[in-house]
PDB file of C-alpha atoms in Angstrom:
ATOM      1  CA  MET A   1      -7.750  49.499 -10.176  1.00 38.00           C
ATOM      2  CA  ILE A   2      -9.403  51.821  -7.642  1.00 36.00           C
ATOM      3  CA  ASN A   3     -11.779  54.382  -9.067  1.00 39.00           C
ATOM      4  CA  GLY A   4     -15.144  56.081  -8.657  1.00 38.00           C
ATOM      5  CA  SER A   5     -16.615  56.207  -5.163  1.00 33.00           C
ATOM      6  CA  ALA A   6     -13.921  53.893  -3.848  1.00 31.00           C
ATOM      7  CA  ALA A   7     -11.191  56.302  -4.893  1.00 32.00           C
ATOM      8  CA  ARG A   8     -12.926  59.149  -3.085  1.00 30.00           C
ATOM      9  CA  CYS A   9     -12.937  57.128   0.136  1.00 32.00           C
ATOM     10  CA  LEU A  10      -9.150  56.728   0.174  1.00 30.00           C
ATOM     11  CA  ARG A  11      -7.295  59.621   1.725  1.00 30.00           C
ATOM     12  CA  MET A  12      -3.892  60.190   3.293  1.00 30.00           C
ATOM     13  CA  ARG A  13      -3.560  62.535   6.244  1.00 28.00           C
ATOM     14  CA  ALA A  14      -0.237  63.757   7.570  1.00 35.00           C
ATOM     15  CA  ARG A  15      -0.210  64.424  11.271  1.00 37.00           C
ATOM     16  CA  PRO A  16       0.741  68.067  11.963  1.00 36.00           C
ATOM     17  CA  GLY A  17       4.464  68.614  11.605  1.00 39.00           C
ATOM     18  CA  SER A  18       5.309  65.076  10.609  1.00 45.00           C
ATOM     19  CA  ALA A  19       5.087  63.721   7.062  1.00 44.00           C
ATOM     20  CA  ARG A  20       6.898  60.660   8.368  1.00 44.00           C
ATOM     21  CA  ARG A  21       3.790  59.819  10.412  1.00 42.00           C
ATOM     22  CA  ALA A  22       1.419  60.114   7.449  1.00 41.00           C
ATOM     23  CA  TRP A  23      -1.234  57.412   7.444  1.00 34.00           C
ATOM     24  CA  TRP A  24      -3.857  55.992   5.144  1.00 34.00           C
ATOM     25  CA  ALA A  25      -7.564  55.857   6.038  1.00 34.00           C
ATOM     26  CA  VAL A  26      -9.717  53.442   4.068  1.00 35.00           C
ATOM     27  CA  CYS A  27     -13.520  53.656   3.847  1.00 32.00           C
ATOM     28  CA  LEU A  28     -15.156  50.255   3.756  1.00 32.00           C
ATOM     29  CA  TRP A  29     -18.868  49.783   3.432  1.00 33.00           C
ATOM     30  CA  ALA A  30     -21.288  47.815   1.276  1.00 35.00           C
ATOM     31  CA  GLY A  31     -21.041  48.763  -2.375  1.00 39.00           C
ATOM     32  CA  VAL A  32     -17.768  50.716  -2.041  1.00 44.00           C
ATOM     33  CA  LEU A  33     -14.952  48.243  -1.309  1.00 44.00           C
ATOM     34  CA  SER A  34     -15.034  44.530  -0.702  1.00 47.00           C
ATOM     35  CA  ALA A  35     -12.908  43.075   2.107  1.00 48.00           C
ATOM     36  CA  ALA A  36     -10.579  41.559  -0.504  1.00 49.00           C
ATOM     37  CA  GLU A  37     -10.111  44.935  -2.201  1.00 50.00           C
ATOM     38  CA  ALA A  38      -9.434  46.637   1.123  1.00 52.00           C
ATOM     39  CA  CYS A  39      -6.683  44.091   1.818  1.00 63.00           C
ATOM     40  CA  ARG A  40      -4.767  45.321  -1.212  1.00 54.00           C
ATOM     41  CA  LEU A  41      -4.950  49.036  -0.456  1.00 55.00           C
ATOM     42  CA  PRO A  42      -2.083  50.835   1.264  1.00 55.00           C
ATOM     43  CA  PRO A  43      -2.400  49.836   4.933  1.00 58.00           C
ATOM     44  CA  GLY A  44      -4.686  51.851   7.183  1.00 48.00           C
ATOM     45  CA  GLY A  45      -5.950  51.755  10.716  1.00 41.00           C
ATOM     46  CA  SER A  46      -3.895  52.642  13.796  1.00 36.00           C
ATOM     47  CA  GLY A  47      -1.385  54.623  11.743  1.00 40.00           C
ATOM     48  CA  ALA A  48       0.013  51.573   9.983  1.00 48.00           C
ATOM     49  CA  SER A  49       1.628  53.205   7.003  1.00 48.00           C
ATOM     50  CA  ASN A  50       3.011  56.411   8.587  1.00 65.00           C
ATOM     51  CA  GLY A  51       4.794  57.528   5.434  1.00 73.00           C
ATOM     52  CA  SER A  52       6.977  54.409   5.292  1.00 83.00           C
ATOM     53  CA  TYR A  53       5.033  52.658   2.505  1.00 85.00           C
ATOM     54  CA  THR A  54       7.497  51.559  -0.200  1.00 87.00           C
ATOM     55  CA  VAL A  55       6.760  49.867  -3.538  1.00 85.00           C
ATOM     56  CA  ALA A  56       9.220  47.545  -5.263  1.00 84.00           C
ATOM     57  CA  SER A  57      10.786  48.597  -8.548  1.00 80.00           C
ATOM     58  CA  GLY A  58       8.921  47.237 -11.558  1.00 73.00           C
ATOM     59  CA  CYS A  59       5.552  46.826  -9.857  1.00 75.00           C
ATOM     60  CA  LYS A  60       2.547  48.165 -11.762  1.00 64.00           C
ATOM     61  CA  GLY A  61      -1.008  48.919 -10.765  1.00 55.00           C
ATOM     62  CA  SER A  62      -2.465  50.526  -7.661  1.00 51.00           C
ATOM     63  CA  GLN A  63      -2.904  47.183  -5.945  1.00 50.00           C
ATOM     64  CA  PHE A  64       0.632  45.972  -6.730  1.00 51.00           C
ATOM     65  CA  GLU A  65      -0.549  42.697  -8.207  1.00 52.00           C
ATOM     66  CA  ILE A  66       1.689  42.959 -11.286  1.00 56.00           C
ATOM     67  CA  CYS A  67       5.289  42.517 -10.148  1.00 70.00           C
ATOM     68  CA  PRO A  68       6.880  40.229 -12.724  1.00 66.00           C
ATOM     69  CA  GLY A  69       9.053  37.582 -11.089  1.00 68.00           C
ATOM     70  CA  GLN A  70       8.967  39.211  -7.663  1.00 78.00           C
ATOM     71  CA  ASN A  71       7.695  37.852  -4.366  1.00 86.00           C
ATOM     72  CA  VAL A  72       7.665  41.159  -2.493  1.00 89.00           C
ATOM     73  CA  SER A  73       5.788  44.084  -4.021  1.00 88.00           C
ATOM     74  CA  ALA A  74       5.574  46.591  -1.145  1.00 89.00           C
ATOM     75  CA  ALA A  75       6.731  47.041   2.452  1.00 93.00           C
ATOM     76  CA  TRP A  76       5.969  49.270   5.425  1.00 94.00           C
ATOM     77  CA  TYR A  77       6.523  49.720   9.159  1.00 95.00           C
ATOM     78  CA  SER A  78       3.872  49.659  11.876  1.00 94.00           C
ATOM     79  CA  GLY A  79       3.528  49.023  15.606  1.00 94.00           C
ATOM     80  CA  GLU A  80       4.448  52.439  16.950  1.00 95.00           C
ATOM     81  CA  THR A  81       6.395  52.525  20.211  1.00 96.00           C
ATOM     82  CA  SER A  82       8.159  55.070  22.404  1.00 95.00           C
ATOM     83  CA  ARG A  83      10.366  52.500  24.135  1.00 95.00           C
ATOM     84  CA  TYR A  84      13.497  53.793  22.365  1.00 96.00           C
ATOM     85  CA  ALA A  85      13.309  57.543  22.894  1.00 90.00           C
ATOM     86  CA  HIS A  86      16.233  58.626  20.756  1.00 95.00           C
ATOM     87  CA  GLY A  87      14.279  61.100  18.643  1.00 94.00           C
ATOM     88  CA  VAL A  88      16.867  61.392  15.896  1.00 96.00           C
ATOM     89  CA  LEU A  89      14.133  61.580  13.215  1.00 96.00           C
ATOM     90  CA  GLY A  90      12.166  64.309  14.952  1.00 93.00           C
ATOM     91  CA  ASP A  91      10.162  62.500  17.619  1.00 92.00           C
ATOM     92  CA  ALA A  92      10.357  59.604  20.052  1.00 90.00           C
ATOM     93  CA  ILE A  93       8.178  57.215  18.025  1.00 93.00           C
ATOM     94  CA  GLU A  94       9.749  54.215  16.301  1.00 96.00           C
ATOM     95  CA  TYR A  95       8.336  50.928  14.941  1.00 96.00           C
ATOM     96  CA  THR A  96       8.217  47.293  15.995  1.00 97.00           C
ATOM     97  CA  ARG A  97       6.792  45.536  12.935  1.00 97.00           C
ATOM     98  CA  LEU A  98       7.784  45.147   9.262  1.00 97.00           C
ATOM     99  CA  THR A  99       5.129  43.944   6.805  1.00 94.00           C
ATOM    100  CA  VAL A 100       5.222  43.202   3.078  1.00 92.00           C
ATOM    101  CA  TYR A 101       2.799  42.291   0.336  1.00 89.00           C
ATOM    102  CA  SER A 102       3.954  38.892  -0.913  1.00 89.00           C
ATOM    103  CA  SER A 103       2.954  36.542  -3.710  1.00 87.00           C
ATOM    104  CA  ALA A 104       4.950  33.651  -2.197  1.00 87.00           C
ATOM    105  CA  ALA A 105       3.598  30.703  -0.267  1.00 89.00           C
ATOM    106  CA  GLY A 106       2.765  31.325   3.374  1.00 89.00           C
ATOM    107  CA  ALA A 107       1.145  34.754   3.004  1.00 90.00           C
ATOM    108  CA  ASP A 108      -2.071  35.441   4.921  1.00 90.00           C
ATOM    109  CA  SER A 109      -5.494  36.054   3.376  1.00 87.00           C
ATOM    110  CA  CYS A 110      -4.539  39.634   2.543  1.00 86.00           C
ATOM    111  CA  GLY A 111      -1.311  38.540   0.886  1.00 87.00           C
ATOM    112  CA  THR A 112       0.915  39.897   3.656  1.00 91.00           C
ATOM    113  CA  LYS A 113       3.823  38.615   5.720  1.00 94.00           C
ATOM    114  CA  SER A 114       5.397  40.296   8.733  1.00 95.00           C
ATOM    115  CA  VAL A 115       8.088  40.156  11.349  1.00 97.00           C
ATOM    116  CA  SER A 116       7.801  41.687  14.827  1.00 97.00           C
ATOM    117  CA  LEU A 117      10.823  42.728  16.873  1.00 98.00           C
ATOM    118  CA  ASP A 118      11.592  41.680  20.428  1.00 97.00           C
ATOM    119  CA  ILE A 119      11.403  44.151  23.303  1.00 97.00           C
ATOM    120  CA  ARG A 120      15.047  45.238  22.912  1.00 98.00           C
ATOM    121  CA  HIS A 121      14.756  46.320  19.274  1.00 98.00           C
ATOM    122  CA  VAL A 122      12.951  48.908  17.136  1.00 98.00           C
ATOM    123  CA  PHE A 123      13.012  49.932  13.491  1.00 98.00           C
ATOM    124  CA  GLU A 124      14.586  53.405  13.688  1.00 98.00           C
ATOM    125  CA  ASP A 125      14.072  54.323  10.076  1.00 97.00           C
ATOM    126  CA  THR A 126      12.260  56.470   7.528  1.00 95.00           C
ATOM    127  CA  ALA A 127      11.075  53.577   5.320  1.00 95.00           C
ATOM    128  CA  PRO A 128      12.136  50.046   4.338  1.00 96.00           C
ATOM    129  CA  ARG A 129      14.132  49.754   1.098  1.00 96.00           C
ATOM    130  CA  LEU A 130      13.310  47.064  -1.475  1.00 95.00           C
ATOM    131  CA  VAL A 131      16.365  45.951  -3.463  1.00 95.00           C
ATOM    132  CA  ASP A 132      17.256  42.677  -5.180  1.00 94.00           C
ATOM    133  CA  LEU A 133      20.549  41.969  -3.430  1.00 96.00           C
ATOM    134  CA  ASP A 134      21.217  38.415  -4.615  1.00 93.00           C
ATOM    135  CA  GLY A 135      20.129  38.511  -8.268  1.00 89.00           C
ATOM    136  CA  ASP A 136      17.096  36.237  -7.911  1.00 88.00           C
ATOM    137  CA  GLN A 137      14.770  38.928  -9.349  1.00 81.00           C
ATOM    138  CA  SER A 138      12.943  39.341  -6.027  1.00 86.00           C
ATOM    139  CA  ALA A 139      13.592  42.145  -3.571  1.00 92.00           C
ATOM    140  CA  GLU A 140      15.150  41.853  -0.150  1.00 96.00           C
ATOM    141  CA  ILE A 141      14.125  44.390   2.502  1.00 97.00           C
ATOM    142  CA  ILE A 142      16.826  46.691   3.909  1.00 98.00           C
ATOM    143  CA  THR A 143      16.027  48.245   7.294  1.00 98.00           C
ATOM    144  CA  VAL A 144      17.680  50.155  10.121  1.00 98.00           C
ATOM    145  CA  ARG A 145      17.217  48.233  13.356  1.00 98.00           C
ATOM    146  CA  SER A 146      18.293  49.677  16.711  1.00 98.00           C
ATOM    147  CA  HIS A 147      19.030  47.873  19.991  1.00 98.00           C
ATOM    148  CA  ALA A 148      18.223  49.425  23.366  1.00 97.00           C
ATOM    149  CA  ALA A 149      21.844  49.186  24.536  1.00 98.00           C
ATOM    150  CA  LYS A 150      23.894  48.693  21.351  1.00 98.00           C
ATOM    151  CA  GLY A 151      22.524  51.263  18.890  1.00 98.00           C
ATOM    152  CA  ALA A 152      21.777  50.839  15.198  1.00 98.00           C
ATOM    153  CA  GLN A 153      22.659  48.290  12.546  1.00 98.00           C
ATOM    154  CA  LEU A 154      21.562  47.476   9.014  1.00 98.00           C
ATOM    155  CA  ALA A 155      19.229  44.486   9.046  1.00 98.00           C
ATOM    156  CA  ILE A 156      18.191  42.653   5.874  1.00 98.00           C
ATOM    157  CA  TYR A 157      15.026  40.568   5.687  1.00 98.00           C
ATOM    158  CA  THR A 158      13.751  38.296   2.940  1.00 96.00           C
ATOM    159  CA  ASP A 159      10.728  36.221   1.967  1.00 93.00           C
ATOM    160  CA  ARG A 160      11.641  32.537   1.639  1.00 90.00           C
ATOM    161  CA  GLY A 161       8.128  31.129   1.499  1.00 88.00           C
ATOM    162  CA  ALA A 162       7.558  30.810   5.239  1.00 92.00           C
ATOM    163  CA  PRO A 163       4.653  32.583   6.985  1.00 91.00           C
ATOM    164  CA  ASP A 164       7.047  35.157   8.497  1.00 94.00           C
ATOM    165  CA  LEU A 165       9.863  37.228   7.013  1.00 96.00           C
ATOM    166  CA  GLN A 166      13.372  35.960   7.766  1.00 96.00           C
ATOM    167  CA  LEU A 167      16.378  37.956   8.946  1.00 98.00           C
ATOM    168  CA  VAL A 168      19.256  37.008   6.632  1.00 97.00           C
ATOM    169  CA  ALA A 169      22.107  39.422   7.360  1.00 98.00           C
ATOM    170  CA  THR A 170      23.114  42.332   9.567  1.00 98.00           C
ATOM    171  CA  THR A 171      26.005  44.696  10.078  1.00 98.00           C
ATOM    172  CA  PRO A 172      27.425  44.886  13.611  1.00 98.00           C
ATOM    173  CA  TYR A 173      25.673  47.191  16.047  1.00 98.00           C
ATOM    174  CA  ILE A 174      27.392  50.553  16.359  1.00 98.00           C
ATOM    175  CA  GLY A 175      27.980  49.567  19.975  1.00 97.00           C
ATOM    176  CA  ARG A 176      26.204  52.186  22.077  1.00 97.00           C
ATOM    177  CA  LYS A 177      22.565  53.202  22.503  1.00 96.00           C
ATOM    178  CA  ASN A 178      21.334  56.298  20.710  1.00 97.00           C
ATOM    179  CA  ARG A 179      23.863  55.882  17.941  1.00 98.00           C
ATOM    180  CA  TRP A 180      22.360  55.722  14.464  1.00 98.00           C
ATOM    181  CA  LEU A 181      23.200  55.195  10.799  1.00 98.00           C
ATOM    182  CA  ALA A 182      21.572  56.756   7.740  1.00 98.00           C
ATOM    183  CA  PRO A 183      21.326  54.639   4.559  1.00 98.00           C
ATOM    184  CA  ILE A 184      22.273  56.126   1.191  1.00 98.00           C
ATOM    185  CA  GLY A 185      21.225  53.263  -1.077  1.00 97.00           C
ATOM    186  CA  ALA A 186      22.231  50.005  -2.705  1.00 97.00           C
ATOM    187  CA  ALA A 187      23.700  49.166  -6.130  1.00 97.00           C
ATOM    188  CA  ASP A 188      26.579  47.320  -7.746  1.00 98.00           C
ATOM    189  CA  LEU A 189      28.940  50.200  -7.048  1.00 98.00           C
ATOM    190  CA  ASP A 190      32.111  48.760  -8.604  1.00 97.00           C
ATOM    191  CA  GLY A 191      30.798  46.538 -11.404  1.00 96.00           C
ATOM    192  CA  ASP A 192      31.840  43.246  -9.810  1.00 95.00           C
ATOM    193  CA  GLY A 193      28.388  41.696 -10.118  1.00 96.00           C
ATOM    194  CA  HIS A 194      27.538  41.995  -6.423  1.00 97.00           C
ATOM    195  CA  VAL A 195      25.397  44.643  -4.748  1.00 97.00           C
ATOM    196  CA  GLU A 196      26.887  47.027  -2.212  1.00 98.00           C
ATOM    197  CA  ILE A 197      24.947  48.921   0.448  1.00 98.00           C
ATOM    198  CA  ALA A 198      26.166  52.370   1.513  1.00 98.00           C
ATOM    199  CA  TYR A 199      25.325  54.348   4.631  1.00 98.00           C
ATOM    200  CA  ILE A 200      26.685  57.102   6.829  1.00 98.00           C
ATOM    201  CA  ASP A 201      27.756  55.803  10.211  1.00 98.00           C
ATOM    202  CA  ARG A 202      26.665  58.290  12.907  1.00 98.00           C
ATOM    203  CA  PRO A 203      25.957  61.196  10.529  1.00 98.00           C
ATOM    204  CA  HIS A 204      26.074  63.701  13.420  1.00 98.00           C
ATOM    205  CA  LEU A 205      29.218  62.353  15.111  1.00 98.00           C
ATOM    206  CA  ALA A 206      31.540  59.999  13.212  1.00 98.00           C
ATOM    207  CA  LYS A 207      30.285  61.199   9.784  1.00 98.00           C
ATOM    208  CA  THR A 208      31.807  58.160   8.103  1.00 98.00           C
ATOM    209  CA  LEU A 209      30.698  56.615   4.804  1.00 98.00           C
ATOM    210  CA  ARG A 210      30.696  52.819   4.987  1.00 98.00           C
ATOM    211  CA  ILE A 211      30.146  50.424   2.093  1.00 98.00           C
ATOM    212  CA  TRP A 212      29.181  46.782   2.631  1.00 98.00           C
ATOM    213  CA  ARG A 213      28.943  44.087  -0.021  1.00 98.00           C
ATOM    214  CA  PHE A 214      26.148  41.489   0.078  1.00 97.00           C
ATOM    215  CA  ARG A 215      27.482  38.196  -1.230  1.00 96.00           C
ATOM    216  CA  ASP A 216      26.415  34.605  -0.541  1.00 94.00           C
ATOM    217  CA  GLY A 217      23.948  35.849   2.051  1.00 93.00           C
ATOM    218  CA  VAL A 218      26.602  37.679   4.079  1.00 96.00           C
ATOM    219  CA  LEU A 219      27.452  41.368   4.498  1.00 98.00           C
ATOM    220  CA  ARG A 220      31.148  42.285   4.435  1.00 98.00           C
ATOM    221  CA  GLU A 221      32.534  45.802   4.793  1.00 98.00           C
ATOM    222  CA  VAL A 222      34.683  46.724   1.806  1.00 98.00           C
ATOM    223  CA  ALA A 223      35.528  50.415   2.307  1.00 98.00           C
ATOM    224  CA  SER A 224      35.001  53.468   4.496  1.00 98.00           C
ATOM    225  CA  LYS A 225      35.655  57.207   4.279  1.00 98.00           C
ATOM    226  CA  PRO A 226      35.330  59.899   6.986  1.00 98.00           C
ATOM    227  CA  GLY A 227      34.165  63.486   6.539  1.00 98.00           C
ATOM    228  CA  LEU A 228      30.735  62.934   4.945  1.00 98.00           C
ATOM    229  CA  THR A 229      27.158  63.229   6.176  1.00 98.00           C
ATOM    230  CA  ASN A 230      23.532  62.970   5.043  1.00 98.00           C
ATOM    231  CA  HIS A 231      21.369  63.837   8.035  1.00 98.00           C
ATOM    232  CA  ARG A 232      20.781  66.528  10.653  1.00 97.00           C
ATOM    233  CA  ILE A 233      19.305  65.683  14.033  1.00 96.00           C
ATOM    234  CA  GLY A 234      15.516  66.056  13.997  1.00 95.00           C
ATOM    235  CA  GLU A 235      15.022  65.874  10.226  1.00 96.00           C
ATOM    236  CA  GLU A 236      12.464  63.341   8.978  1.00 94.00           C
ATOM    237  CA  PHE A 237      14.423  62.656   5.794  1.00 95.00           C
ATOM    238  CA  ILE A 238      17.894  61.573   4.686  1.00 97.00           C
ATOM    239  CA  THR A 239      19.838  63.859   2.335  1.00 97.00           C
ATOM    240  CA  SER A 240      21.697  61.548  -0.034  1.00 98.00           C
ATOM    241  CA  GLY A 241      21.247  59.134  -2.909  1.00 97.00           C
ATOM    242  CA  ILE A 242      22.824  57.219  -5.774  1.00 98.00           C
ATOM    243  CA  ARG A 243      23.090  58.578  -9.313  1.00 98.00           C
ATOM    244  CA  ASP A 244      24.466  57.279 -12.598  1.00 97.00           C
ATOM    245  CA  CYS A 245      25.435  60.008 -15.036  1.00 97.00           C
ATOM    246  CA  GLY A 246      26.823  57.563 -17.601  1.00 96.00           C
ATOM    247  CA  GLU A 247      30.002  56.477 -15.859  1.00 94.00           C
ATOM    248  CA  GLY A 248      28.585  54.102 -13.254  1.00 96.00           C
ATOM    249  CA  PRO A 249      26.959  54.553  -9.849  1.00 98.00           C
ATOM    250  CA  GLU A 250      28.040  57.459  -7.653  1.00 98.00           C
ATOM    251  CA  LEU A 251      27.049  58.182  -4.061  1.00 98.00           C
ATOM    252  CA  VAL A 252      25.878  61.747  -3.470  1.00 98.00           C
ATOM    253  CA  THR A 253      26.178  63.221   0.037  1.00 98.00           C
ATOM    254  CA  ALA A 254      27.127  66.412   1.822  1.00 98.00           C
ATOM    255  CA  SER A 255      30.516  67.201   3.296  1.00 98.00           C
ATOM    256  CA  GLY A 256      30.740  66.830   7.052  1.00 98.00           C
ATOM    257  CA  ASP A 257      30.233  70.572   7.561  1.00 98.00           C
ATOM    258  CA  TRP A 258      27.280  70.740   5.108  1.00 97.00           C
ATOM    259  CA  HIS A 259      29.095  73.289   2.934  1.00 97.00           C
ATOM    260  CA  ARG A 260      29.819  71.135  -0.129  1.00 98.00           C
ATOM    261  CA  ILE A 261      28.247  68.400  -2.279  1.00 98.00           C
ATOM    262  CA  ILE A 262      30.484  65.348  -2.519  1.00 98.00           C
ATOM    263  CA  ILE A 263      30.245  62.405  -4.896  1.00 98.00           C
ATOM    264  CA  SER A 264      31.919  59.126  -3.964  1.00 98.00           C
ATOM    265  CA  ARG A 265      32.815  56.137  -6.131  1.00 98.00           C
ATOM    266  CA  LEU A 266      34.000  52.673  -5.137  1.00 98.00           C
ATOM    267  CA  GLN A 267      37.120  51.933  -7.166  1.00 96.00           C
ATOM    268  CA  ASP A 268      39.552  49.046  -6.595  1.00 94.00           C
ATOM    269  CA  GLY A 269      38.321  48.569  -3.045  1.00 95.00           C
ATOM    270  CA  GLU A 270      38.716  52.219  -2.084  1.00 97.00           C
ATOM    271  CA  ILE A 271      36.420  55.244  -2.011  1.00 98.00           C
ATOM    272  CA  ALA A 272      37.350  58.102  -4.327  1.00 98.00           C
ATOM    273  CA  THR A 273      35.604  61.419  -3.667  1.00 98.00           C
ATOM    274  CA  LYS A 274      35.044  64.586  -5.680  1.00 98.00           C
ATOM    275  CA  ASP A 275      33.714  67.988  -4.653  1.00 98.00           C
ATOM    276  CA  ILE A 276      31.120  69.088  -7.231  1.00 97.00           C
ATOM    277  CA  GLY A 277      29.921  72.371  -5.722  1.00 96.00           C
ATOM    278  CA  ALA A 278      28.317  74.213  -2.864  1.00 97.00           C
ATOM    279  CA  PHE A 279      25.493  72.658  -0.862  1.00 96.00           C
ATOM    280  CA  LYS A 280      22.499  74.992  -1.024  1.00 92.00           C
ATOM    281  CA  PRO A 281      19.933  74.443   1.759  1.00 85.00           C
ATOM    282  CA  GLY A 282      17.051  75.461  -0.505  1.00 80.00           C
ATOM    283  CA  THR A 283      17.721  72.895  -3.231  1.00 84.00           C
ATOM    284  CA  GLY A 284      19.819  70.308  -1.406  1.00 87.00           C
ATOM    285  CA  LEU A 285      21.029  67.539  -3.714  1.00 95.00           C
ATOM    286  CA  THR A 286      18.204  67.697  -6.275  1.00 94.00           C
ATOM    287  CA  GLU A 287      20.271  68.918  -9.202  1.00 95.00           C
ATOM    288  CA  ALA A 288      23.284  66.787  -8.350  1.00 97.00           C
ATOM    289  CA  LEU A 289      21.174  63.614  -8.215  1.00 97.00           C
ATOM    290  CA  ALA A 290      19.674  64.568 -11.587  1.00 96.00           C
ATOM    291  CA  CYS A 291      23.201  64.907 -13.089  1.00 96.00           C
ATOM    292  CA  ARG A 292      22.811  68.640 -13.587  1.00 93.00           C
TER     293      ARG A 292
END
């Protein structure tokens, strides 16, 4: 628990005009925080957390030490680079490194593990997503990884007890640079016992919902549907999500022209959609995601 003078030394500052680039600054001096305590704070220094800091479901406590049955408790991007100047999320800065807090063997003295990308790749993403995809009660890490010539793909990493994170599955690259995908979320969308991952393929161009199932360590596409979107060029956020209003998971997005709110369900291997009302720029999908 962080309190007293230590709490007052922890602050988060958003760079002007970019919440996505928010970062944590940690004060460390004798009598305030020990080196061990500083290790377990949200990452600071050189803009490491930049708004991408994500905590796994079920973790408790400010230092994420209580995550029953889970190896990975939090994840974030770092290693800013301008080598892939697409700018779809509002600027030309992307990330080259994914780091997690891990309780598994192989973690460093701060309890972290990382993976760094080669020169041809970046993480072109808002934040990593922590979801248990294989039912082992420990989260995998879902990212958007982009190639300098081939564009974006979903890339899933996991912690298998080695010093570094391992890449376990990917979708194909879109096939052309500066082509991106915007994740919606992950859940067992059709009740078959396996988790599906949904995203919008090229939300500004193709505007196609794609659903992939993760099974036996492999991603397989199970359904797609055109005419939907969840992102506008230059926005730092993705406008979509998954809700369950008592009848199973539903994907919530906008129509391709941003005029309507559309819910989508995976049923018998196909995507069924329903228009549930006008999209209002001021409120977005807030009420729809809350089942109101």
